Coordinates of C-alpha atoms in Angstrom, one line a residue:
X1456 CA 59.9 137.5 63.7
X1457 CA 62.9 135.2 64.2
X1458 CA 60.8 132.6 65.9
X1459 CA 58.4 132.9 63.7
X1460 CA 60.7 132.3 59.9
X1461 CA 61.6 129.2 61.8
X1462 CA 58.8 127.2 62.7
X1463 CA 57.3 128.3 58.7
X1464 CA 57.0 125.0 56.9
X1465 CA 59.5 125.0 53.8
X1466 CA 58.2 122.4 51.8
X1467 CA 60.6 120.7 48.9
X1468 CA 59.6 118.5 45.5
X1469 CA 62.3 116.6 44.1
X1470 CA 62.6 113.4 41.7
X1471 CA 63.5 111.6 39.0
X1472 CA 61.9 109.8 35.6
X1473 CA 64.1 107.3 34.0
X1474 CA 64.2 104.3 30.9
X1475 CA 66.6 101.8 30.7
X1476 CA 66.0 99.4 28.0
X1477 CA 68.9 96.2 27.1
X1478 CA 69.1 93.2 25.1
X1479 CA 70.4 89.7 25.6
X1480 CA 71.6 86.7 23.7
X1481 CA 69.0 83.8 24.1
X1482 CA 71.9 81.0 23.2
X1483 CA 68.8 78.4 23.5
X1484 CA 66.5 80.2 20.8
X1485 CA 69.9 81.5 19.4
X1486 CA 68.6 85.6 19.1
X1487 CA 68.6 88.6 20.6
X1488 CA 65.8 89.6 23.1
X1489 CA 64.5 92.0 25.8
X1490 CA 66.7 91.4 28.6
X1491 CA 65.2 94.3 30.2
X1492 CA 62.5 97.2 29.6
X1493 CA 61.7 99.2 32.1
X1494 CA 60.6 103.0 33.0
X1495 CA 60.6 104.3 36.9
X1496 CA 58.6 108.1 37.7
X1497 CA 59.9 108.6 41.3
X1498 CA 58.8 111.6 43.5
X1499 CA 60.0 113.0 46.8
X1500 CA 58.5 115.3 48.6
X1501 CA 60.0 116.6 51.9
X1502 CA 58.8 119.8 54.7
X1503 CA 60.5 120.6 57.5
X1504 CA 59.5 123.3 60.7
X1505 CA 61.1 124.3 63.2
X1506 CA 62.3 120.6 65.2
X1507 CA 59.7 118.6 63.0
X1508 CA 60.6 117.1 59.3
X1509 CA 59.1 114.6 57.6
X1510 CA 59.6 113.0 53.8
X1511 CA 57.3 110.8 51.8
X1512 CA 59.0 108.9 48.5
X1513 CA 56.9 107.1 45.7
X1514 CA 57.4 105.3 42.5
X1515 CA 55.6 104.1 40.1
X1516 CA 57.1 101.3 37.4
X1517 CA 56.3 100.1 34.1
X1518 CA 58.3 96.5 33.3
X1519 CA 58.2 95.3 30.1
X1520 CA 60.1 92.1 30.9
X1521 CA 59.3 91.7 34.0
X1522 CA 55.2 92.1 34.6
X1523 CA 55.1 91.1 38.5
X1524 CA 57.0 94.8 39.2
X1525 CA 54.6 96.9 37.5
X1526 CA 53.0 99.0 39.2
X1527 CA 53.2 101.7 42.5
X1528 CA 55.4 101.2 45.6
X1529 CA 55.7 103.5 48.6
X1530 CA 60.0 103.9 49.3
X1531 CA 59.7 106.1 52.5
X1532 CA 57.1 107.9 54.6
X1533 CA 58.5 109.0 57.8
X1534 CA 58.3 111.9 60.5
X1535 CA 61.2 113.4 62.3
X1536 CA 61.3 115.1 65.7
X1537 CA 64.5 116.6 66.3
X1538 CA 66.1 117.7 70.2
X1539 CA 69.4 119.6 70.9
X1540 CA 71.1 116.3 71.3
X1541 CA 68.5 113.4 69.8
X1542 CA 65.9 113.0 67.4
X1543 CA 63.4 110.2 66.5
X1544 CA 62.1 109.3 63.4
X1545 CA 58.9 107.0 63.1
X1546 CA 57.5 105.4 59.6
X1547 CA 58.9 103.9 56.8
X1548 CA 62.4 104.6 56.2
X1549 CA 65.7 103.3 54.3
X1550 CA 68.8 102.5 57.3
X1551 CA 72.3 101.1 56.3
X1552 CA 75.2 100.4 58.5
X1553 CA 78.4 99.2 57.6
X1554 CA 81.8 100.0 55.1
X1555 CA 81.1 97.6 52.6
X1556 CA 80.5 98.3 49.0
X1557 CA 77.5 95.6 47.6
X1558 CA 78.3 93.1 50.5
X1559 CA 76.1 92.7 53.4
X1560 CA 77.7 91.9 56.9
X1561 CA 76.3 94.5 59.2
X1562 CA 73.9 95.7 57.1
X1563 CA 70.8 93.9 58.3
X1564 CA 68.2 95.9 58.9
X1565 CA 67.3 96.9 54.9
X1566 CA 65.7 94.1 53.1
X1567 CA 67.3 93.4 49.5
X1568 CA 65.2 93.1 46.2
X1569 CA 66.3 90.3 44.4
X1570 CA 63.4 90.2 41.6
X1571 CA 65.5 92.4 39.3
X1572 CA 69.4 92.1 37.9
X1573 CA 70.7 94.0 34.5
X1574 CA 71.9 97.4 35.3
X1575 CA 70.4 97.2 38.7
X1576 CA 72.4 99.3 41.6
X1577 CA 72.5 98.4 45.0
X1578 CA 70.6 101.9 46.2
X1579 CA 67.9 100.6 44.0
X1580 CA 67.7 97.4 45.2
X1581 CA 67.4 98.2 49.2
X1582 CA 64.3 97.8 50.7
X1583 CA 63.1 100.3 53.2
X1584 CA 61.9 99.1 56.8
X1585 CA 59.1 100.2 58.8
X1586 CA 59.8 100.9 62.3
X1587 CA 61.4 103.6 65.0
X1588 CA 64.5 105.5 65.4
X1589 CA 66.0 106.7 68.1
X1590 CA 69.6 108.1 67.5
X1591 CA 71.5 110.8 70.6
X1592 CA 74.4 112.9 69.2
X1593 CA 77.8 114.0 70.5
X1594 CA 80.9 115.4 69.6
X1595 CA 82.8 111.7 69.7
X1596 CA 79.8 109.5 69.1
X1597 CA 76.8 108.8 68.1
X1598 CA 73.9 106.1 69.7
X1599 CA 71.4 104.7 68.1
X1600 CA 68.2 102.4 69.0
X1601 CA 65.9 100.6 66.4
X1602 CA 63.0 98.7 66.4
X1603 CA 60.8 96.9 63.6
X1604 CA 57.6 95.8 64.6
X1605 CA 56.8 95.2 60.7
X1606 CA 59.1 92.6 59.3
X1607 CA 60.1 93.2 55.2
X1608 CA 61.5 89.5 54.0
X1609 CA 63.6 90.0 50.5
X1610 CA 62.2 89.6 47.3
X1611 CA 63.6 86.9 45.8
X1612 CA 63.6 85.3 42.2
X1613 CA 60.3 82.7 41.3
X1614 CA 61.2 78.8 41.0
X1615 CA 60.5 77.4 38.0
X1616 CA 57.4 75.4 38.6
X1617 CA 55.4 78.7 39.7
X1618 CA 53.0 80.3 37.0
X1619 CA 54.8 82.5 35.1
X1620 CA 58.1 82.3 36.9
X1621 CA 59.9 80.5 33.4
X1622 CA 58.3 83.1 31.2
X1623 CA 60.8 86.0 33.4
X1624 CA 64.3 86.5 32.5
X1625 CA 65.4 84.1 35.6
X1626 CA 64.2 81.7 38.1
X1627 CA 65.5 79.2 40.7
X1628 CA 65.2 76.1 38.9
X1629 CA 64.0 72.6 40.6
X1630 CA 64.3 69.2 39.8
X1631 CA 61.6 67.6 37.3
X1632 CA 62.8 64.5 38.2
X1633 CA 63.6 62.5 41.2
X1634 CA 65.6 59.1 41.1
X1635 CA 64.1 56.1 42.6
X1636 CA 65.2 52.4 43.1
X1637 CA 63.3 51.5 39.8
X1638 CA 64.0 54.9 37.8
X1639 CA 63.3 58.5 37.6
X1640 CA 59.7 59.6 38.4
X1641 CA 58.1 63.2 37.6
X1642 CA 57.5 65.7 40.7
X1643 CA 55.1 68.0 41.1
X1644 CA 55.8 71.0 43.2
X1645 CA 53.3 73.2 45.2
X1646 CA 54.5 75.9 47.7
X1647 CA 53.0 77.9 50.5
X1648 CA 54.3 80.1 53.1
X1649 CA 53.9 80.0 56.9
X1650 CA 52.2 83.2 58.8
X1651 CA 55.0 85.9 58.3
X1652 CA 56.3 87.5 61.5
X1653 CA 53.6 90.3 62.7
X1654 CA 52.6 90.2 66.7
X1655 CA 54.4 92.6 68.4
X1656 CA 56.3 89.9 70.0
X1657 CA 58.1 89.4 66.5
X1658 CA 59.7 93.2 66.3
X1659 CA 63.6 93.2 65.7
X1660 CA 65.5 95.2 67.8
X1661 CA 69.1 96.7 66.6
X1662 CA 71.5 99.3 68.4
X1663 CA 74.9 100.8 67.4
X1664 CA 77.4 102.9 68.8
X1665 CA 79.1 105.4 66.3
X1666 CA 83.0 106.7 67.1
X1667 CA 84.5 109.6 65.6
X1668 CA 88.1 109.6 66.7
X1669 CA 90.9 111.4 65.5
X1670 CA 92.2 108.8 62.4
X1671 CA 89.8 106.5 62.7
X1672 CA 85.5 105.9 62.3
X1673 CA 84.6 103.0 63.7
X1674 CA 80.9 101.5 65.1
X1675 CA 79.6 98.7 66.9
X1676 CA 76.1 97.2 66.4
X1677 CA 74.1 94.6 67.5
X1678 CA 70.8 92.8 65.7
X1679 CA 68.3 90.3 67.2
X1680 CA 65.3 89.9 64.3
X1681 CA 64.3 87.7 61.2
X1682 CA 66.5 86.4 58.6
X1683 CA 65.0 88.3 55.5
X1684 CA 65.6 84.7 53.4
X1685 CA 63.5 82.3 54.2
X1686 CA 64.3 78.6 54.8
X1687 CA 62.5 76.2 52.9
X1688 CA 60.8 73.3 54.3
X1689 CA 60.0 70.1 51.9
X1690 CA 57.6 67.1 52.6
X1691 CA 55.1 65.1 50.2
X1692 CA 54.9 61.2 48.6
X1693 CA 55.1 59.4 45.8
X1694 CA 52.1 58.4 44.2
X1695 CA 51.9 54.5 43.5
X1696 CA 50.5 52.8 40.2
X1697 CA 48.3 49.9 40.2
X1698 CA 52.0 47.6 40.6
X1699 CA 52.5 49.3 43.8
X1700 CA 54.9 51.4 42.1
X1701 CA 56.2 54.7 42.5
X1702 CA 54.6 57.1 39.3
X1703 CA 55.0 60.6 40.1
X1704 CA 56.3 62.5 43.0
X1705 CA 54.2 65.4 45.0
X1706 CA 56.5 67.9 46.8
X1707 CA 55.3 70.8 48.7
X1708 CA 57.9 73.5 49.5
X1709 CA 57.1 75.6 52.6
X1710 CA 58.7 78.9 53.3
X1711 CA 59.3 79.9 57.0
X1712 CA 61.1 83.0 58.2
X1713 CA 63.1 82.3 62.2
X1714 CA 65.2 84.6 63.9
X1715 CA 69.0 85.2 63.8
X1716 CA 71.5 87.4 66.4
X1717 CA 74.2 89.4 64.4
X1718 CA 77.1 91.3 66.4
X1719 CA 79.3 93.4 64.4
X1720 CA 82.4 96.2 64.4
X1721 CA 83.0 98.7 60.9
X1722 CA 85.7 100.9 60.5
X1723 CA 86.9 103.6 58.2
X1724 CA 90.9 104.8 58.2
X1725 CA 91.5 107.7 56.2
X1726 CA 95.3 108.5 54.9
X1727 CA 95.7 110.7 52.3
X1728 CA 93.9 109.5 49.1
X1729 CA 93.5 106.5 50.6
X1730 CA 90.6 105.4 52.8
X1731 CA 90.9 101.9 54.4
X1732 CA 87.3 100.3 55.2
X1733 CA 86.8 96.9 57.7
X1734 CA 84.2 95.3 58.7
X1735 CA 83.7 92.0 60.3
X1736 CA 80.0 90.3 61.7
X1737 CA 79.0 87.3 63.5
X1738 CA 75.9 85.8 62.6
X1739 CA 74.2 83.1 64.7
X1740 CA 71.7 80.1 63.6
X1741 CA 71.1 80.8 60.2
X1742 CA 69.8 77.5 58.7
X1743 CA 71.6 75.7 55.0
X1744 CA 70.9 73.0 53.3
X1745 CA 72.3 69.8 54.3
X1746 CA 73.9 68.0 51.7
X1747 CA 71.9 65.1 50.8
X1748 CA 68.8 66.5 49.6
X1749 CA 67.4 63.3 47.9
X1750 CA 64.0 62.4 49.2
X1751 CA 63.9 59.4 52.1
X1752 CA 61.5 56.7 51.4
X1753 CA 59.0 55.8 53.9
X1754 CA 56.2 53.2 54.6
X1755 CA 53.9 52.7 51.8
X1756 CA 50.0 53.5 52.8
X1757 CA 46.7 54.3 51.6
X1758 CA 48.2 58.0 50.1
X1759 CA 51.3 56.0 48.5
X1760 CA 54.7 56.1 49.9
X1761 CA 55.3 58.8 52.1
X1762 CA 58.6 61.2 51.5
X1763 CA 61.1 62.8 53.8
X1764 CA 63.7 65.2 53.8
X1765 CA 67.2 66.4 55.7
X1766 CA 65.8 69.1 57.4
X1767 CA 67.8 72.2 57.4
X1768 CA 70.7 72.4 59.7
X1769 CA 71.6 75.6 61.5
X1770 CA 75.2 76.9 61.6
X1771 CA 77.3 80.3 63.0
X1772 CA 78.9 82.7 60.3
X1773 CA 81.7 84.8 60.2
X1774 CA 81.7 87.5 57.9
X1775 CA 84.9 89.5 57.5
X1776 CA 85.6 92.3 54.7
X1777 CA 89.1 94.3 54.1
X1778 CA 88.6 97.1 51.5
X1779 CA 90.6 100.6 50.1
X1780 CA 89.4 103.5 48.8
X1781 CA 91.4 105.7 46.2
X1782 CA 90.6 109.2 45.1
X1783 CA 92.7 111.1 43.0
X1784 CA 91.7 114.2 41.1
X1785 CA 89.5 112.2 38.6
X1786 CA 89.8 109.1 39.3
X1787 CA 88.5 106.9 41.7
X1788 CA 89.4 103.6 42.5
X1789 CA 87.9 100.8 45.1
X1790 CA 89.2 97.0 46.1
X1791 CA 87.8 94.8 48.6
X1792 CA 88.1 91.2 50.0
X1793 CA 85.1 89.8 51.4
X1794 CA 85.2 86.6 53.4
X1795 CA 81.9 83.8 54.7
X1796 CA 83.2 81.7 56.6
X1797 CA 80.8 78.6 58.4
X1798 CA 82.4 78.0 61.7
X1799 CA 80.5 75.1 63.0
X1800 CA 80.7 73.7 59.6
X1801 CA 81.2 69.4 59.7
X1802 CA 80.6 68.5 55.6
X1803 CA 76.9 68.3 56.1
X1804 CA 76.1 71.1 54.6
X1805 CA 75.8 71.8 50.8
X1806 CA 77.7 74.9 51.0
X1807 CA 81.2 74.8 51.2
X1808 CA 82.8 75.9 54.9
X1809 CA 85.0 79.4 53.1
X1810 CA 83.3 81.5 50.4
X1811 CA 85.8 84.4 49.2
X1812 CA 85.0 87.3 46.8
X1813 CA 87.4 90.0 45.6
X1814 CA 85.8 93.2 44.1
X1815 CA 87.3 96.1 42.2
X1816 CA 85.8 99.3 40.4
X1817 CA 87.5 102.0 38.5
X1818 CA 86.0 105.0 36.9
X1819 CA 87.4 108.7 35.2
X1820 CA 85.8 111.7 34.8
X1821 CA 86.8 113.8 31.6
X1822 CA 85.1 117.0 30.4
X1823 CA 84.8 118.8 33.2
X1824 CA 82.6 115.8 35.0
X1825 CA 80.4 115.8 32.5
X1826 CA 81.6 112.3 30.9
X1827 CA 82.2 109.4 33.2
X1828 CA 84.0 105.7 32.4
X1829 CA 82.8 103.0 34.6
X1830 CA 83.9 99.1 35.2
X1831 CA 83.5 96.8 37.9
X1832 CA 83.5 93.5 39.3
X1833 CA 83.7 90.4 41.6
X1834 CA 85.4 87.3 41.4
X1835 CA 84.5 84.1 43.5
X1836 CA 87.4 82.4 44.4
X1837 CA 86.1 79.2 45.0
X1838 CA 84.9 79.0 41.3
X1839 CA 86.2 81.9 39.1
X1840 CA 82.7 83.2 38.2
X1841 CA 81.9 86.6 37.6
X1842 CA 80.0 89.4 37.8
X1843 CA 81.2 92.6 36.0
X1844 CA 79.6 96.0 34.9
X1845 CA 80.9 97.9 31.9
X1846 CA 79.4 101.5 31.1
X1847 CA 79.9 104.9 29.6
X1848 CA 78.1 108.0 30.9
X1849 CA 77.5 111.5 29.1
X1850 CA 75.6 114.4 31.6
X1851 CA 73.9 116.4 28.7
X1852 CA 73.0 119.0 31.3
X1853 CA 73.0 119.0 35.4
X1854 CA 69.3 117.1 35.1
X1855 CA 69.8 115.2 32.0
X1856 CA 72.1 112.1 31.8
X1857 CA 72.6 108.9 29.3
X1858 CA 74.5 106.0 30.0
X1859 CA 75.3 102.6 27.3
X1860 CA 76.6 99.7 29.6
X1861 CA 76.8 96.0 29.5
X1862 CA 76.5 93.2 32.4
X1863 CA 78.2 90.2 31.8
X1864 CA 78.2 86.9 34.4
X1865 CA 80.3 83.7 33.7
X1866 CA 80.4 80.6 35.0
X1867 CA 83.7 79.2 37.1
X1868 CA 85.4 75.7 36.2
X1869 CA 83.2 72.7 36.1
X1870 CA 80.0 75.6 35.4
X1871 CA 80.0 75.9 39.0
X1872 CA 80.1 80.0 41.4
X1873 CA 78.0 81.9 42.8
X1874 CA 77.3 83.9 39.4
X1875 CA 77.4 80.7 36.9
X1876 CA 73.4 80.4 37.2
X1877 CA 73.1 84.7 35.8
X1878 CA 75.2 84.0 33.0
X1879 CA 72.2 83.3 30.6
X1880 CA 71.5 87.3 31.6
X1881 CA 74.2 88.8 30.7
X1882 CA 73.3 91.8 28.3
X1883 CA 73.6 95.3 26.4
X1884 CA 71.7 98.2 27.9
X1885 CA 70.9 102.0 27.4
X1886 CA 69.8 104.3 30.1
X1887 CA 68.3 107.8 29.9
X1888 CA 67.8 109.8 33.6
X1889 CA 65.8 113.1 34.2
X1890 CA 65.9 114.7 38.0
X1891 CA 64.2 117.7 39.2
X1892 CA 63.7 119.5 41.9
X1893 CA 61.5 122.2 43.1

């Protein structure tokens, strides 16, 4: 009978239906607008028997303001076969590695979904990947193997010359323009994509060991796959008038994915209250722009004048984060230094050789948990942009929670940091959340 209750499947329904609507301040148009409207139905449903689980995870999304993520998406849909000291899983399934809180060293398995921004967490914006498992247990450690023979790129923001792409709340924008010996000419842009990784040939492979020591977690891992950004490829020519002039530029942008290596060590350090988090990665041959990006002239023929570019140059990173965790009856508190440093770097690049970020979030709990203050933020040092998140959160009951918050981006000095292109986003929002389970 024993046997039997165990094997019986127990099957589980769980979920969540949430709105979040904001507002913005168009300083162009000088008014308030949607800066986001959006509604999310997700729905989990898990069964497990005996040695065998498996989950499947669904959403479906109306957008408002931002059409192109309307619609249904499949989040996870994996099985899992479970041995005294091992288990496997197989399908698609959401894996993170590392210590860091909204950085990514180590963490490059999960593709990241860029397409979105106000009030947008960093759960919500990891991308599942499709592939195997493999992880063996112990008391001290733990080993795991991966492999993804589907390859999920990141979904990143529009530029501004494709359809639609300046009618969303942001977009990478391009140069209408391009300066020539006689003056500026117009460009037109066109972009395609190279074949994405899918032969079997193209699977990334990733492995990391897992310590538990007494004072101290720490893990090793190792990647070998696909950048999930692509680089970007330019080539065209200038179209000539009936002088022989130059009249309007024709770009074409392509976007090829290549493979990186990444080799990495986290750690967590607990003492007290206090929990000290590392993590450092090396990343080899990721390609940046070089940094003249100006077209190069070539000889004139039947087409018109033929154009050139830099092509991207490949360089080693070195990613290093130092953070601390506080936790003291209701209040939590979290600080972390994150580092990108280019080692091979010779001033040919466009990026500068040292990026640093510091982060810090604080919340407080009153009411018996039930209402919940919220801030956080990161500076860029380089620049002094910003990137902060202000909210306040009321749990009507254990399913039903509201939250009002605000993002806000600035630019640094001279309009320059990572953040200064968001800061035209920055906005007011409201959220309501409903889970259940079943």
């Amino acid at each position: 009978d024993a046997e039997d209750s165990s094997t019986k499947p127990v099957f589980t329904v769980s979920g969540k239906i949430g709105t979040l609507h904001g507002v913005r301040w168009n300083g162009t148009e000088k008014k308030l607008e949607y800066g986001a409207s959006r509604s999310i139905v997700q729905i989990k449903g898990e069964v497990s028997a005996g040695s065998s689980y498996a989950v499947i995870s669904a959403a479906a999304e109306y957008n408002y303001r931002n059409p192109a993520r309307t619609g249904f998406r499949l989040n996870e849909a994996y099985y899992r076969y479970s041995g005294e000291i091992w288990d496997i899983s197989v399908g698609r399934q959401v894996i993170a590695w590392g210590q860091a809180d909204g950085f990514k060293l180590t963490d490059v398995l999960s593709a990241q979904d860029s397409s979105e921004f106000i009030a947008f967490s960093g759960d919500d914006a990891r991308l599942p990947s499709d592939g195997v498992r493999l992880r063996f247990f112990h008391d001290l450690f733990t080993f795991e193997a991966i492999a993804v023979p589907f390859f999920t790129p990141n979904k990143l923001p529009r530029f501004g010359f494709e359809d639609g792409a300046k009618n969303g709340l942001y977009y990478i924008d391009t140069p209408d323009t391009y300066k020539t010996a006689i003056g500026s000419i117009p460009v037109k842009y066109t972009k395609t994509e190279s074949t994405k990784p899918k032969m079997f040939t193209d699977t990334e492979a990733a492995a990391r060991f897992s310590f538990f020591l007494p004072g101290i977690d720490f893990s090793v891992s190792g990647f070998y796959g696909w950048d999930k950004n692509p680089r970007y490829v330019k080539s065209g020519y200038a179209k000539l008038n009936a002088m022989h002039l130059p009249e309007q530029a024709f770009l074409t942008i392509n976007q090829e994915y290549y493979r990186i290596g990444m080799a990495g060590i986290d750690a967590a350090i607990p003492a007290g209250d206090v929990t000290i988090r590392l993590e450092t990665a090396w990343v080899g041959g990721r390609y940046f722009e070089p940094k003249n990006q100006n077209p190069i002239p070539g000889v004139p023929g039947a087409d018109g004048i033929p154009l050139t570019f830099k092509p991207a140059l490949q360089k080693h990173q070195l990613l290093m984060l130092a953070g601390i965790d506080w936790i003291k009856s209701s209040w939590t508190l979290s600080a972390q230094y994150f580092e990108d440093l280019i080692l091979n770097h010779k001033n040919d690049i466009e990026r500068p050789m040292h990026k640093g970020f510091v982060s810090l979030s604080v919340s407080k709990t009153f009411l018996r948990d039930t209402l919940k203050l919220s801030a956080s933020g990161v500076i860029d040092i380089n620049y002094g942009s910003t990137s902060s998140t202000y909210s306040v959160s009321y749990a009507i009951t254990d399913n039903i929670n509201f939250a009002l918050g605000g993002d806000v981006y600035t630019k640094g000095y001279d309009g320059k940091g990572d953040f200064a292109a968001l800061h035209k986003i920055s906005a007011v929002w409201l959220k309501g959340t409903f889970i259940f389970s079943h």
